[in-house]
Amino acid sequence: MTVYLPAVPGYPALAETGVAVTDVVHVTEYVTSAGLSLDAARAAFFGDHVVPVSRVPVEAIHGTDAPYAVGVTAYPGGGELLTDGDDVLRVAGGVVYLPSVHTTEGDFRSQYRWCLSRVSSLLSVAGLGMGSLVRTVDYTATATRAEYPRCGRPRKELLPGPVHPGAAGILVDVPVQRGAQVALDAIAAAGPLTVLNPGWARYDTLTYKPAVRAGDTVYLAGFGSLDPVTQLAVHEGDLTAQTEFIYHSIETVLAEAGATGANVTALVEYLTPAAVATYDATRQLREKHFPNAAVTSVVCSALLRPEFLLETVPTAVLG
């Protein structure tokens, strides 16, 4: 059984959770400084156990002044370790856990294309193709917001479909490395994949879907307060109303799999600086809609739609 732990402020705090080191299949390091090296802290925690690492730049970790936080995914035994150059992957329970990827060469579009190509190479090590992706999350700077639509071509060319992954786009002005205009996080799964869509036509032409089911797990896209029919942002400036709208949208998608919010096991919430002051007031909504979710809350620089205060990326397990 896969276990998702909410991000905790640092590797010493992770040790206190009691997670078995050898069970960890993936690590996400949320860092507030591009120059922050966690190599020593990571090595001290993991020893000889090697895991794929996603390094996610953020403005802050909500609720703490810690310079970084660590979230882990664990699976009994830690799955199978695969390598490709300096990168490592783990395959556990039919899921392929990848490191985040980025480059510092080229313009935004070419960097995006490189990231997708690198993910393709990594998946080939596991004997899979891009059609096995269940979710992508890209991190770009606010300055590239106007250029963001330029990632559409590489996505159309390198994500073959017909099952496109869920996706989220987050704006962070702290680059993962100087010169990197985008970093890409991805996860894939073997076996048949099923798109979950409550009939929202806007997804018919996009290279991402509201959710993808792989076995008993549902990987949802990032959800903001966007009306899926009119494609208009709603509840501008009202975090509580946006949160209610987002959570209802998530539950609408989950219903396509016969699931509810109680099936959500992990939530990653990206809140903008404007949402920080009132974010804690939405805690009861999370506890009401997703009582079993491990919640990670981090502060990004902005979201792709300027009206958004929050974007939520859920994972659910059926049964």
Tab-separated table of N, CA, C and O in Angstrom, residues 172-268:
chain	number	residue	atom	x	y	z
A	172	VAL	N	6.753	30.053	-10.006
A	172	VAL	CA	7.681	30.293	-8.901
A	172	VAL	C	8.854	31.110	-9.433
A	172	VAL	O	9.472	30.755	-10.432
A	173	ASP	N	9.151	32.211	-8.768
A	173	ASP	CA	10.208	33.109	-9.237
A	173	ASP	C	11.561	32.781	-8.644
A	173	ASP	O	12.525	33.516	-8.851
A	174	VAL	N	11.623	31.674	-7.899
A	174	VAL	CA	12.900	31.165	-7.403
A	174	VAL	C	13.270	29.990	-8.302
A	174	VAL	O	12.727	28.904	-8.160
A	175	PRO	N	14.155	30.183	-9.280
A	175	PRO	CA	14.429	29.087	-10.216
A	175	PRO	C	15.134	27.928	-9.522
A	175	PRO	O	15.879	28.112	-8.562
A	176	VAL	N	14.859	26.748	-10.015
A	176	VAL	CA	15.520	25.573	-9.458
A	176	VAL	C	17.024	25.642	-9.695
A	176	VAL	O	17.811	25.114	-8.916
A	177	GLN	N	17.415	26.305	-10.751
A	177	GLN	CA	18.826	26.572	-11.054
A	177	GLN	C	18.871	27.817	-11.918
A	177	GLN	O	17.987	28.032	-12.765
A	178	ARG	N	19.872	28.642	-11.718
A	178	ARG	CA	19.987	29.862	-12.503
A	178	ARG	C	19.974	29.530	-14.004
A	178	ARG	O	20.745	28.691	-14.464
A	179	GLY	N	19.083	30.165	-14.735
A	179	GLY	CA	18.976	29.905	-16.179
A	179	GLY	C	17.866	28.932	-16.534
A	179	GLY	O	17.481	28.837	-17.698
A	180	ALA	N	17.351	28.228	-15.555
A	180	ALA	CA	16.257	27.281	-15.825
A	180	ALA	C	14.936	28.044	-15.836
A	180	ALA	O	14.568	28.668	-14.846
A	181	GLN	N	14.230	27.981	-16.963
A	181	GLN	CA	12.939	28.674	-17.076
A	181	GLN	C	11.764	27.765	-16.773
A	181	GLN	O	10.637	28.225	-16.644
A	182	VAL	N	12.034	26.475	-16.694
A	182	VAL	CA	10.983	25.523	-16.350
A	182	VAL	C	11.625	24.294	-15.730
A	182	VAL	O	12.722	23.888	-16.101
A	183	ALA	N	10.949	23.740	-14.745
A	183	ALA	CA	11.302	22.426	-14.195
A	183	ALA	C	10.041	21.579	-14.272
A	183	ALA	O	8.925	22.085	-14.099
A	184	LEU	N	10.221	20.294	-14.553
A	184	LEU	CA	9.062	19.426	-14.774
A	184	LEU	C	9.117	18.236	-13.834
A	184	LEU	O	10.130	17.551	-13.719
A	185	ASP	N	7.997	18.010	-13.171
A	185	ASP	CA	7.808	16.858	-12.299
A	185	ASP	C	6.801	15.944	-12.979
A	185	ASP	O	5.787	16.431	-13.507
A	186	ALA	N	7.053	14.645	-12.977
A	186	ALA	CA	6.154	13.733	-13.676
A	186	ALA	C	6.087	12.405	-12.948
A	186	ALA	O	7.025	12.016	-12.241
A	187	ILE	N	4.974	11.717	-13.140
A	187	ILE	CA	4.794	10.374	-12.576
A	187	ILE	C	4.054	9.545	-13.617
A	187	ILE	O	3.231	10.077	-14.387
A	188	ALA	N	4.354	8.262	-13.672
A	188	ALA	CA	3.774	7.390	-14.691
A	188	ALA	C	3.340	6.082	-14.045
A	188	ALA	O	3.724	5.762	-12.922
A	189	ALA	N	2.526	5.341	-14.794
A	189	ALA	CA	2.042	4.062	-14.283
A	189	ALA	C	1.924	3.062	-15.422
A	189	ALA	O	1.561	3.415	-16.543
A	190	ALA	N	2.236	1.808	-15.111
A	190	ALA	CA	2.063	0.726	-16.080
A	190	ALA	C	0.611	0.282	-16.069
A	190	ALA	O	-0.140	0.575	-15.143
A	191	GLY	N	0.218	-0.425	-17.119
A	191	GLY	CA	-1.139	-0.956	-17.167
A	191	GLY	C	-2.122	0.020	-17.781
A	191	GLY	O	-1.769	1.152	-18.115
A	192	PRO	N	-3.350	-0.430	-17.947
A	192	PRO	CA	-4.366	0.420	-18.586
A	192	PRO	C	-4.625	1.695	-17.784
A	192	PRO	O	-4.676	1.665	-16.559
A	193	LEU	N	-4.786	2.791	-18.508
A	193	LEU	CA	-5.124	4.072	-17.888
A	193	LEU	C	-6.498	4.508	-18.375
A	193	LEU	O	-6.855	4.290	-19.536
A	194	THR	N	-7.225	5.155	-17.500
A	194	THR	CA	-8.572	5.620	-17.840
A	194	THR	C	-8.703	7.097	-17.510
A	194	THR	O	-8.385	7.518	-16.396
A	195	VAL	N	-9.158	7.871	-18.483
A	195	VAL	CA	-9.408	9.292	-18.246
A	195	VAL	C	-10.728	9.458	-17.500
A	195	VAL	O	-11.722	8.818	-17.824
A	196	LEU	N	-10.722	10.324	-16.511
A	196	LEU	CA	-11.949	10.684	-15.794
A	196	LEU	C	-12.293	12.119	-16.151
A	196	LEU	O	-11.507	13.038	-15.917
A	197	ASN	N	-13.472	12.292	-16.743
A	197	ASN	CA	-13.912	13.616	-17.168
A	197	ASN	C	-15.429	13.673	-17.052
A	197	ASN	O	-16.129	12.875	-17.676
A	198	PRO	N	-15.952	14.589	-16.249
A	198	PRO	CA	-17.403	14.669	-16.072
A	198	PRO	C	-18.134	15.245	-17.277
A	198	PRO	O	-19.281	15.704	-17.129
A	199	GLY	N	-17.482	15.273	-18.439
A	199	GLY	CA	-18.133	15.826	-19.622
A	199	GLY	C	-17.733	17.252	-19.923
A	199	GLY	O	-18.421	17.934	-20.684
A	200	TRP	N	-16.636	17.700	-19.346
A	200	TRP	CA	-16.166	19.061	-19.585
A	200	TRP	C	-15.456	19.107	-20.943
A	200	TRP	O	-14.344	18.598	-21.122
A	201	ALA	N	-16.110	19.752	-21.900
A	201	ALA	CA	-15.646	19.729	-23.285
A	201	ALA	C	-14.305	20.426	-23.480
A	201	ALA	O	-13.585	20.145	-24.441
A	202	ARG	N	-13.938	21.352	-22.588
A	202	ARG	CA	-12.702	22.089	-22.782
A	202	ARG	C	-11.489	21.155	-22.831
A	202	ARG	O	-10.472	21.468	-23.441
A	203	TYR	N	-11.614	19.998	-22.198
A	203	TYR	CA	-10.488	19.075	-22.166
A	203	TYR	C	-10.328	18.272	-23.454
A	203	TYR	O	-9.334	17.576	-23.635
A	204	ASP	N	-11.314	18.379	-24.348
A	204	ASP	CA	-11.250	17.574	-25.574
A	204	ASP	C	-10.046	17.947	-26.425
A	204	ASP	O	-9.520	17.112	-27.169
A	205	THR	N	-9.615	19.195	-26.361
A	205	THR	CA	-8.525	19.637	-27.228
A	205	THR	C	-7.225	19.898	-26.458
A	205	THR	O	-6.241	20.329	-27.048
A	206	LEU	N	-7.225	19.636	-25.169
A	206	LEU	CA	-6.040	19.909	-24.356
A	206	LEU	C	-5.158	18.671	-24.240
A	206	LEU	O	-5.603	17.535	-24.457
A	207	THR	N	-3.905	18.908	-23.874
A	207	THR	CA	-2.978	17.795	-23.674
A	207	THR	C	-2.898	17.406	-22.210
A	207	THR	O	-1.907	16.854	-21.761
A	208	TYR	N	-3.922	17.709	-21.491
A	208	TYR	CA	-4.056	17.185	-20.133
A	208	TYR	C	-5.531	16.982	-19.830
A	208	TYR	O	-6.395	17.562	-20.504
A	209	LYS	N	-5.806	16.162	-18.855
A	209	LYS	CA	-7.179	15.798	-18.518
A	209	LYS	C	-7.430	16.093	-17.041
A	209	LYS	O	-6.500	16.276	-16.259
A	210	PRO	N	-8.710	16.089	-16.637
A	210	PRO	CA	-8.988	16.370	-15.220
A	210	PRO	C	-8.395	15.334	-14.276
A	210	PRO	O	-7.991	15.671	-13.154
A	211	ALA	N	-8.363	14.075	-14.728
A	211	ALA	CA	-7.816	13.019	-13.872
A	211	ALA	C	-7.555	11.778	-14.706
A	211	ALA	O	-8.188	11.563	-15.747
A	212	VAL	N	-6.617	10.974	-14.226
A	212	VAL	CA	-6.314	9.694	-14.856
A	212	VAL	C	-6.322	8.618	-13.770
A	212	VAL	O	-5.694	8.783	-12.713
A	213	ARG	N	-7.036	7.542	-14.056
A	213	ARG	CA	-7.050	6.408	-13.129
A	213	ARG	C	-6.076	5.343	-13.605
A	213	ARG	O	-6.082	4.955	-14.777
A	214	ALA	N	-5.233	4.893	-12.679
A	214	ALA	CA	-4.299	3.794	-12.939
A	214	ALA	C	-4.479	2.788	-11.811
A	214	ALA	O	-4.114	3.063	-10.669
A	215	GLY	N	-5.063	1.642	-12.131
A	215	GLY	CA	-5.368	0.681	-11.074
A	215	GLY	C	-6.354	1.293	-10.088
A	215	GLY	O	-7.402	1.803	-10.478
A	216	ASP	N	-5.996	1.254	-8.809
A	216	ASP	CA	-6.904	1.804	-7.803
A	216	ASP	C	-6.551	3.227	-7.403
A	216	ASP	O	-7.076	3.748	-6.422
A	217	THR	N	-5.665	3.855	-8.169
A	217	THR	CA	-5.237	5.214	-7.817
A	217	THR	C	-5.707	6.208	-8.873
A	217	THR	O	-5.634	5.931	-10.075
A	218	VAL	N	-6.172	7.359	-8.404
A	218	VAL	CA	-6.607	8.432	-9.302
A	218	VAL	C	-5.669	9.623	-9.122
A	218	VAL	O	-5.515	10.146	-8.011
A	219	TYR	N	-5.043	10.007	-10.215
A	219	TYR	CA	-4.136	11.157	-10.222
A	219	TYR	C	-4.881	12.327	-10.861
A	219	TYR	O	-5.179	12.303	-12.058
A	220	LEU	N	-5.172	13.315	-10.066
A	220	LEU	CA	-5.938	14.452	-10.577
A	220	LEU	C	-5.015	15.575	-11.016
A	220	LEU	O	-3.868	15.688	-10.546
A	221	ALA	N	-5.543	16.418	-11.899
A	221	ALA	CA	-4.823	17.603	-12.338
A	221	ALA	C	-4.827	18.649	-11.224
A	221	ALA	O	-5.418	18.457	-10.159
A	222	GLY	N	-4.161	19.762	-11.468
A	222	GLY	CA	-4.260	20.881	-10.552
A	222	GLY	C	-5.582	21.605	-10.780
A	222	GLY	O	-5.975	21.859	-11.922
A	223	PHE	N	-6.269	21.923	-9.688
A	223	PHE	CA	-7.567	22.576	-9.785
A	223	PHE	C	-7.499	23.978	-9.214
A	223	PHE	O	-7.072	24.178	-8.069
A	224	GLY	N	-7.914	24.964	-10.028
A	224	GLY	CA	-8.095	26.327	-9.575
A	224	GLY	C	-9.564	26.678	-9.678
A	224	GLY	O	-10.405	25.854	-10.077
A	225	SER	N	-9.886	27.908	-9.355
A	225	SER	CA	-11.297	28.304	-9.362
A	225	SER	C	-11.704	28.739	-10.769
A	225	SER	O	-12.016	29.900	-11.029
A	226	LEU	N	-11.703	27.772	-11.658
A	226	LEU	CA	-12.045	28.005	-13.062
A	226	LEU	C	-13.325	27.271	-13.410
A	226	LEU	O	-13.425	26.058	-13.195
A	227	ASP	N	-14.286	27.997	-13.935
A	227	ASP	CA	-15.518	27.362	-14.394
A	227	ASP	C	-15.167	26.484	-15.598
A	227	ASP	O	-14.679	26.998	-16.609
A	228	PRO	N	-15.396	25.180	-15.516
A	228	PRO	CA	-14.954	24.285	-16.594
A	228	PRO	C	-15.750	24.459	-17.883
A	228	PRO	O	-15.325	23.963	-18.925
A	229	VAL	N	-16.877	25.133	-17.821
A	229	VAL	CA	-17.691	25.334	-19.020
A	229	VAL	C	-17.366	26.677	-19.666
A	229	VAL	O	-17.035	26.759	-20.849
A	230	THR	N	-17.430	27.755	-18.875
A	230	THR	CA	-17.183	29.087	-19.439
A	230	THR	C	-15.700	29.411	-19.520
A	230	THR	O	-15.304	30.331	-20.232
A	231	GLN	N	-14.876	28.660	-18.772
A	231	GLN	CA	-13.426	28.883	-18.672
A	231	GLN	C	-13.098	30.249	-18.068
A	231	GLN	O	-12.011	30.797	-18.296
A	232	LEU	N	-14.034	30.781	-17.307
A	232	LEU	CA	-13.808	32.041	-16.606
A	232	LEU	C	-13.399	31.754	-15.170
A	232	LEU	O	-13.922	30.838	-14.531
A	233	ALA	N	-12.448	32.554	-14.671
A	233	ALA	CA	-12.102	32.458	-13.262
A	233	ALA	C	-13.266	32.994	-12.436
A	233	ALA	O	-13.921	33.968	-12.821
A	234	VAL	N	-13.517	32.335	-11.317
A	234	VAL	CA	-14.655	32.736	-10.488
A	234	VAL	C	-14.177	33.055	-9.081
A	234	VAL	O	-13.117	32.611	-8.643
A	235	HIS	N	-14.967	33.848	-8.376
A	235	HIS	CA	-14.711	34.210	-6.981
A	235	HIS	C	-13.371	34.941	-6.796
A	235	HIS	O	-12.613	34.659	-5.867
A	236	GLU	N	-13.110	35.871	-7.694
A	236	GLU	CA	-11.852	36.615	-7.621
A	236	GLU	C	-11.719	37.316	-6.271
A	236	GLU	O	-12.645	38.000	-5.810
A	237	GLY	N	-10.586	37.155	-5.624
A	237	GLY	CA	-10.296	37.836	-4.370
A	237	GLY	C	-10.874	37.187	-3.134
A	237	GLY	O	-10.635	37.668	-2.023
A	238	ASP	N	-11.608	36.088	-3.277
A	238	ASP	CA	-12.267	35.436	-2.137
A	238	ASP	C	-11.702	34.020	-1.991
A	238	ASP	O	-12.134	33.093	-2.677
A	239	LEU	N	-10.747	33.848	-1.094
A	239	LEU	CA	-10.089	32.549	-0.963
A	239	LEU	C	-11.054	31.464	-0.507
A	239	LEU	O	-11.013	30.341	-1.014
A	240	THR	N	-11.916	31.772	0.457
A	240	THR	CA	-12.839	30.755	0.947
A	240	THR	C	-13.768	30.264	-0.163
A	240	THR	O	-13.974	29.056	-0.338
A	241	ALA	N	-14.308	31.195	-0.934
A	241	ALA	CA	-15.202	30.804	-2.029
A	241	ALA	C	-14.436	30.024	-3.097
A	241	ALA	O	-14.949	29.047	-3.660
A	242	GLN	N	-13.200	30.446	-3.384
A	242	GLN	CA	-12.394	29.705	-4.360
A	242	GLN	C	-12.128	28.280	-3.862
A	242	GLN	O	-12.192	27.311	-4.633
A	243	THR	N	-11.835	28.160	-2.579
A	243	THR	CA	-11.538	26.843	-2.020
A	243	THR	C	-12.754	25.927	-2.127
A	243	THR	O	-12.641	24.756	-2.526
A	244	GLU	N	-13.913	26.443	-1.760
A	244	GLU	CA	-15.146	25.650	-1.869
A	244	GLU	C	-15.362	25.200	-3.311
A	244	GLU	O	-15.708	24.048	-3.578
A	245	PHE	N	-15.153	26.125	-4.245
A	245	PHE	CA	-15.370	25.808	-5.661
A	245	PHE	C	-14.396	24.715	-6.120
A	245	PHE	O	-14.776	23.758	-6.802
A	246	ILE	N	-13.146	24.873	-5.729
A	246	ILE	CA	-12.125	23.886	-6.121
A	246	ILE	C	-12.458	22.507	-5.559
A	246	ILE	O	-12.410	21.497	-6.278
A	247	TYR	N	-12.795	22.448	-4.291
A	247	TYR	CA	-13.047	21.151	-3.662
A	247	TYR	C	-14.280	20.481	-4.280
A	247	TYR	O	-14.312	19.253	-4.459
A	248	HIS	N	-15.284	21.290	-4.610
A	248	HIS	CA	-16.469	20.718	-5.275
A	248	HIS	C	-16.089	20.166	-6.650
A	248	HIS	O	-16.566	19.093	-7.051
A	249	SER	N	-15.240	20.886	-7.374
A	249	SER	CA	-14.811	20.409	-8.692
A	249	SER	C	-14.062	19.077	-8.572
A	249	SER	O	-14.264	18.156	-9.382
A	250	ILE	N	-13.204	18.978	-7.589
A	250	ILE	CA	-12.459	17.728	-7.376
A	250	ILE	C	-13.421	16.576	-7.095
A	250	ILE	O	-13.294	15.477	-7.667
A	251	GLU	N	-14.393	16.819	-6.248
A	251	GLU	CA	-15.347	15.761	-5.918
A	251	GLU	C	-16.205	15.392	-7.128
A	251	GLU	O	-16.612	14.229	-7.269
A	252	THR	N	-16.471	16.349	-7.986
A	252	THR	CA	-17.231	16.053	-9.210
A	252	THR	C	-16.454	15.082	-10.100
A	252	THR	O	-17.022	14.149	-10.677
A	253	VAL	N	-15.148	15.285	-10.188
A	253	VAL	CA	-14.318	14.378	-10.994
A	253	VAL	C	-14.213	13.014	-10.321
A	253	VAL	O	-14.324	11.966	-10.967
A	254	LEU	N	-14.015	13.011	-9.024
A	254	LEU	CA	-13.891	11.737	-8.304
A	254	LEU	C	-15.147	10.888	-8.459
A	254	LEU	O	-15.073	9.646	-8.495
A	255	ALA	N	-16.300	11.534	-8.552
A	255	ALA	CA	-17.559	10.799	-8.684
A	255	ALA	C	-17.573	9.939	-9.947
A	255	ALA	O	-18.276	8.925	-10.010
A	256	GLU	N	-16.796	10.344	-10.961
A	256	GLU	CA	-16.711	9.551	-12.195
A	256	GLU	C	-16.108	8.174	-11.945
A	256	GLU	O	-16.273	7.252	-12.740
A	257	ALA	N	-15.369	8.053	-10.838
A	257	ALA	CA	-14.785	6.760	-10.460
A	257	ALA	C	-15.527	6.153	-9.284
A	257	ALA	O	-15.048	5.185	-8.677
A	258	GLY	N	-16.677	6.706	-8.940
A	258	GLY	CA	-17.432	6.215	-7.796
A	258	GLY	C	-16.784	6.553	-6.474
A	258	GLY	O	-17.036	5.893	-5.460
A	259	ALA	N	-15.958	7.576	-6.461
A	259	ALA	CA	-15.218	7.949	-5.259
A	259	ALA	C	-15.726	9.273	-4.704
A	259	ALA	O	-16.498	10.002	-5.354
A	260	THR	N	-15.276	9.584	-3.513
A	260	THR	CA	-15.625	10.847	-2.870
A	260	THR	C	-14.346	11.487	-2.336
A	260	THR	O	-13.248	10.926	-2.458
A	261	GLY	N	-14.513	12.608	-1.680
A	261	GLY	CA	-13.359	13.260	-1.080
A	261	GLY	C	-12.692	12.414	-0.020
A	261	GLY	O	-11.497	12.589	0.259
A	262	ALA	N	-13.434	11.490	0.563
A	262	ALA	CA	-12.845	10.615	1.581
A	262	ALA	C	-11.785	9.697	0.991
A	262	ALA	O	-10.962	9.136	1.725
A	263	ASN	N	-11.802	9.526	-0.322
A	263	ASN	CA	-10.785	8.686	-0.976
A	263	ASN	C	-9.474	9.424	-1.235
A	263	ASN	O	-8.477	8.806	-1.633
A	264	VAL	N	-9.484	10.726	-1.061
A	264	VAL	CA	-8.259	11.499	-1.311
A	264	VAL	C	-7.251	11.232	-0.195
A	264	VAL	O	-7.552	11.410	0.991
A	265	THR	N	-6.072	10.809	-0.596
A	265	THR	CA	-5.035	10.478	0.391
A	265	THR	C	-3.948	11.541	0.457
A	265	THR	O	-3.186	11.569	1.426
A	266	ALA	N	-3.835	12.355	-0.567
A	266	ALA	CA	-2.793	13.388	-0.570
A	266	ALA	C	-3.292	14.627	-1.299
A	266	ALA	O	-3.936	14.535	-2.348
A	267	LEU	N	-2.992	15.768	-0.726
A	267	LEU	CA	-3.282	17.061	-1.350
A	267	LEU	C	-2.004	17.895	-1.300
A	267	LEU	O	-1.399	18.025	-0.241
A	268	VAL	N	-1.634	18.451	-2.435
A	268	VAL	CA	-0.585	19.469	-2.440
A	268	VAL	C	-1.256	20.773	-2.821
A	268	VAL	O	-1.873	20.871	-3.893
